[in-house]
Short mmCIF file of C-alpha atoms in Angstrom, two decimals:
data_model
loop_
_atom_site.label_atom_id
_atom_site.label_comp_id
_atom_site.label_asym_id
_atom_site.label_seq_id
_atom_site.Cartn_x
_atom_site.Cartn_y
_atom_site.Cartn_z
CA MET A 1 -8.66 -5.20 -14.33
CA VAL A 2 -7.27 -2.43 -12.11
CA ILE A 3 -9.06 -0.40 -9.44
CA THR A 4 -11.74 1.99 -10.68
CA ILE A 5 -13.90 4.31 -8.57
CA SER A 6 -17.30 5.80 -9.32
CA PRO A 7 -19.88 7.83 -7.32
CA SER A 8 -22.55 5.74 -5.64
CA GLY A 9 -25.02 8.27 -4.24
CA ARG A 10 -25.51 8.96 -0.53
CA ASP A 11 -26.03 6.70 2.44
CA SER A 12 -28.61 7.71 5.05
CA LYS A 13 -26.99 5.38 7.62
CA PHE A 14 -23.90 7.59 7.62
CA ASN A 15 -25.44 11.06 7.96
CA ASP A 16 -26.11 11.39 4.23
CA LEU A 17 -22.43 10.80 3.48
CA ALA A 18 -21.48 10.65 -0.20
CA THR A 19 -20.43 7.09 -1.06
CA LEU A 20 -18.23 5.52 -3.70
CA LYS A 21 -18.15 2.18 -5.46
CA ILE A 22 -14.65 0.70 -5.75
CA ARG A 23 -14.30 -2.01 -8.38
CA HIS A 24 -11.35 -4.36 -8.67
CA LYS A 25 -10.75 -7.64 -10.44
CA ARG A 26 -12.06 -9.78 -7.55
CA GLY A 27 -15.16 -7.80 -6.65
CA THR A 28 -16.73 -4.51 -5.56
CA ILE A 29 -16.45 -2.46 -2.37
CA ASP A 30 -18.91 0.19 -1.20
CA THR A 31 -17.61 3.04 0.95
CA PRO A 32 -17.30 3.92 3.75
CA ASN A 33 -15.00 0.93 4.24
CA ARG A 34 -12.31 0.26 6.85
CA ILE A 35 -9.27 -1.63 5.59
CA VAL A 36 -8.21 -4.54 7.79
CA ASN A 37 -4.47 -4.83 8.55
CA LYS A 38 -2.02 -7.23 10.20
CA HIS A 39 -2.54 -5.62 13.61
CA ASP A 40 -6.25 -6.50 13.45
CA HIS A 41 -5.36 -10.14 12.83
CA SER A 42 -2.81 -10.10 15.66
CA ALA A 43 -5.42 -8.69 18.03
CA LYS A 44 -7.92 -11.31 16.92
CA ASP A 45 -5.42 -14.14 17.45
CA ALA A 46 -4.57 -12.79 20.91
CA ILE A 47 -8.15 -13.24 22.13
CA GLY A 48 -8.61 -16.53 20.28
CA ALA A 49 -11.69 -15.33 18.41
CA ASN A 50 -12.71 -16.81 15.08
CA ILE A 51 -13.70 -13.48 13.54
CA PRO A 52 -13.72 -13.25 9.72
CA LEU A 53 -12.39 -9.69 9.64
CA THR A 54 -12.54 -9.26 5.88
CA ARG A 55 -16.11 -10.50 5.50
CA ILE A 56 -17.53 -7.01 6.06
CA SER A 57 -14.70 -4.69 5.06
CA LYS A 58 -13.70 -6.72 1.98
CA SER A 59 -10.24 -5.16 1.98
CA PHE A 60 -6.90 -6.01 3.53
CA ILE A 61 -3.53 -4.21 3.55
CA ILE A 62 -0.22 -6.03 3.92
CA GLN A 63 2.16 -3.44 5.35
CA GLU A 64 5.83 -4.38 5.42
CA ASN A 65 7.97 -2.05 7.52
CA ILE A 66 11.28 -1.51 5.73
CA ASP A 67 14.24 -0.45 7.86
CA PRO A 68 17.83 0.02 6.55
CA GLU A 69 18.74 -3.64 7.18
CA ILE A 70 15.76 -4.98 5.25
CA LEU A 71 16.32 -2.39 2.54
CA GLY A 72 19.91 -3.57 2.22
CA ASN A 73 18.67 -7.13 1.66
CA ILE A 74 16.19 -5.90 -0.95
CA LEU A 75 18.88 -4.06 -2.87
CA THR A 76 21.71 -6.60 -2.64
CA LYS A 77 20.69 -10.07 -1.46
CA ASN A 78 20.00 -12.73 -4.10
CA GLY A 79 16.85 -14.73 -3.47
CA TYR A 80 15.42 -12.23 -0.99
CA LEU A 81 12.28 -11.80 -3.10
CA ASN A 82 11.32 -15.42 -2.39
CA GLN A 83 11.86 -14.89 1.35
CA MET A 84 9.61 -11.84 1.33
CA LEU A 85 7.03 -13.65 -0.84
CA ILE A 86 6.68 -16.47 1.70
CA LYS A 87 6.10 -13.91 4.45
CA THR A 88 3.54 -11.79 2.56
CA LYS A 89 1.67 -14.82 1.19
CA THR A 90 1.27 -16.10 4.73
CA TRP A 91 -0.62 -12.90 5.56
CA ALA A 92 -2.58 -12.97 2.29
CA ASP A 93 -3.75 -16.50 3.11
CA LYS A 94 -5.31 -15.15 6.34
CA VAL A 95 -7.79 -13.07 4.35
CA GLY A 96 -11.20 -14.57 5.04
CA ASN A 97 -12.83 -13.46 1.79
CA LYS A 98 -11.53 -14.64 -1.58
CA ASP A 99 -13.17 -11.58 -3.20
CA ALA A 100 -11.39 -9.10 -0.91
CA LEU A 101 -9.16 -6.36 -2.26
CA VAL A 102 -5.58 -7.00 -1.08
CA LEU A 103 -3.10 -4.12 -1.11
CA LEU A 104 0.67 -4.28 -0.60
CA TYR A 105 2.41 -1.36 1.11
CA PRO A 106 6.19 -1.17 1.73
CA ASN A 107 6.43 1.35 4.57
CA LEU A 108 9.89 2.94 4.71
CA THR A 109 11.31 4.08 8.04
CA LYS A 110 12.92 7.53 8.11
CA ASP A 111 16.39 5.99 8.13
CA ALA A 112 15.53 3.75 5.18
CA VAL A 113 14.32 6.77 3.20
CA LYS A 114 17.74 8.35 3.68
CA GLU A 115 19.37 5.22 2.24
CA LEU A 116 17.42 5.58 -1.02
CA ASP A 117 19.71 8.38 -2.09
CA THR A 118 20.14 7.50 -5.79
CA SER A 119 17.75 6.97 -8.68
CA GLU A 120 19.19 3.48 -9.21
CA LYS A 121 18.39 2.43 -5.63
CA ARG A 122 14.87 3.85 -5.79
CA LYS A 123 14.12 2.07 -9.06
CA LYS A 124 15.48 -1.20 -7.68
CA PHE A 125 13.30 -0.81 -4.59
CA VAL A 126 10.19 -0.17 -6.71
CA ARG A 127 11.03 -3.06 -9.04
CA PHE A 128 11.39 -5.44 -6.08
CA PHE A 129 7.94 -4.70 -4.69
CA SER A 130 6.37 -4.54 -8.13
CA ASN A 131 7.65 -8.06 -8.80
CA LEU A 132 6.39 -9.12 -5.38
CA ALA A 133 2.92 -7.74 -6.20
CA LEU A 134 2.90 -9.59 -9.52
CA GLU A 135 3.85 -12.84 -7.79
CA MET A 136 0.92 -12.32 -5.40
CA ASP A 137 -1.48 -11.52 -8.26
CA ILE A 138 -2.00 -7.97 -6.96
CA GLU A 139 -2.79 -5.40 -9.65
CA SER A 140 -2.37 -2.19 -7.61
CA ILE A 141 0.51 -1.34 -5.27
CA MET A 142 0.82 1.36 -2.61
CA MET A 143 4.17 3.10 -2.94
CA PRO A 144 5.73 5.79 -0.73
CA VAL A 145 6.58 8.98 -2.59
CA VAL A 146 10.36 9.28 -2.23
CA ASN A 147 12.12 12.11 -4.03
CA SER A 148 10.25 12.35 -7.37
CA PHE A 149 6.76 10.90 -7.81
CA SER A 150 7.15 10.78 -11.61
CA GLU A 151 10.24 8.59 -11.15
CA ILE A 152 8.35 6.17 -8.87
CA LYS A 153 5.27 6.13 -11.11
CA SER A 154 7.33 5.39 -14.23
CA ALA A 155 9.08 2.49 -12.49
CA VAL A 156 5.75 0.98 -11.39
CA ASN A 157 4.15 1.46 -14.81
CA LEU A 158 7.05 -0.39 -16.43
CA GLU A 159 5.85 -3.48 -14.56
CA LYS A 160 2.27 -2.93 -15.86
CA LEU A 161 0.94 -2.17 -12.39
CA GLN A 162 -1.33 0.54 -11.02
CA ILE A 163 0.19 2.82 -8.39
CA ILE A 164 -1.43 4.22 -5.26
CA PRO A 165 0.98 6.95 -4.06
CA VAL A 166 1.44 7.35 -0.30
CA ILE A 167 2.46 10.80 0.92
CA ASP A 168 4.04 11.14 4.34
CA LEU A 169 2.67 14.03 6.39
CA PRO A 170 5.86 15.82 7.45
CA GLN A 171 6.21 18.76 9.78
CA SER A 172 6.95 20.96 6.78
CA THR A 173 3.75 22.09 5.04
CA GLU A 174 5.84 23.23 2.09
CA GLU A 175 7.32 19.74 1.60
CA PHE A 176 3.89 18.12 1.78
CA THR A 177 2.37 20.62 -0.66
CA LYS A 178 5.16 20.01 -3.15
CA LYS A 179 4.59 16.23 -3.12
CA TYR A 180 0.81 16.59 -3.20
CA ASP A 181 0.89 18.98 -6.16
CA GLU A 182 3.25 16.69 -8.06
CA CYS A 183 0.97 13.68 -7.51
CA LYS A 184 -2.05 15.72 -8.55
CA LEU A 185 -0.29 16.96 -11.66
CA GLU A 186 0.83 13.47 -12.66
CA ALA A 187 -2.48 11.86 -11.74
CA SER A 188 -4.66 10.26 -14.36
CA GLU A 189 -7.34 7.60 -14.59
CA ASP A 190 -4.78 4.92 -13.72
CA ILE A 191 -4.20 6.47 -10.26
CA PRO A 192 -7.49 5.87 -8.43
CA ILE A 193 -6.44 6.67 -4.86
CA LEU A 194 -4.08 9.08 -3.15
CA ALA A 195 -3.09 7.88 0.34
CA PHE A 196 -1.62 9.75 3.31
CA LYS A 197 0.60 8.38 6.06
CA PHE A 198 -0.45 10.16 9.24
CA ALA A 199 1.86 8.47 11.73
CA PRO A 200 4.11 5.40 11.84
CA TYR A 201 3.13 2.61 14.25
CA PRO A 202 5.58 -0.27 13.71
CA ARG A 203 6.05 -0.70 17.47
CA ALA A 204 2.37 -0.74 18.39
CA ASN A 205 1.67 -3.26 21.15
CA ILE A 206 -1.64 -4.78 20.04
#
């Protein structure tokens, strides 16, 4: 089962905000919902608190920041998938709720985006993280929109996964509009969520 979303009425606790029900193969999430990330766990560990962060939010995102060096390993190094799997599974094991929705997001740095300058490289990058998601039993993967969304979507669909496109918010409104319109045009029932990357924070000191 992949992610599906349906209207769920309005919630008086949140100023009559319209709510949604997000269903996935492990359970159901009611919005509004804040996704827990690795920085939340790091902050929790720093104060030594035994706080089950995913008990309430029921969702967790594993963000891997991909710079040119890591990208080079992904594209050329044999056995690197197993190295990355050990790392991501370590974070997945920290999720305090077995029914939580776990999302995988390979976040490309600006320099790494420049390195994905051919269709072959982009497809190899998508295939790597699609295989990683399958190994982790994740049915939906967040994927940055690099160059052509249709190219990325096709590569993900080949692995029988559901894609959640992530659009960077660049300084150019024209560039953003082009990517947004392409995602909207290509969107169908198998694309439940469209995500936006507001600002990178790989060096956050939390």
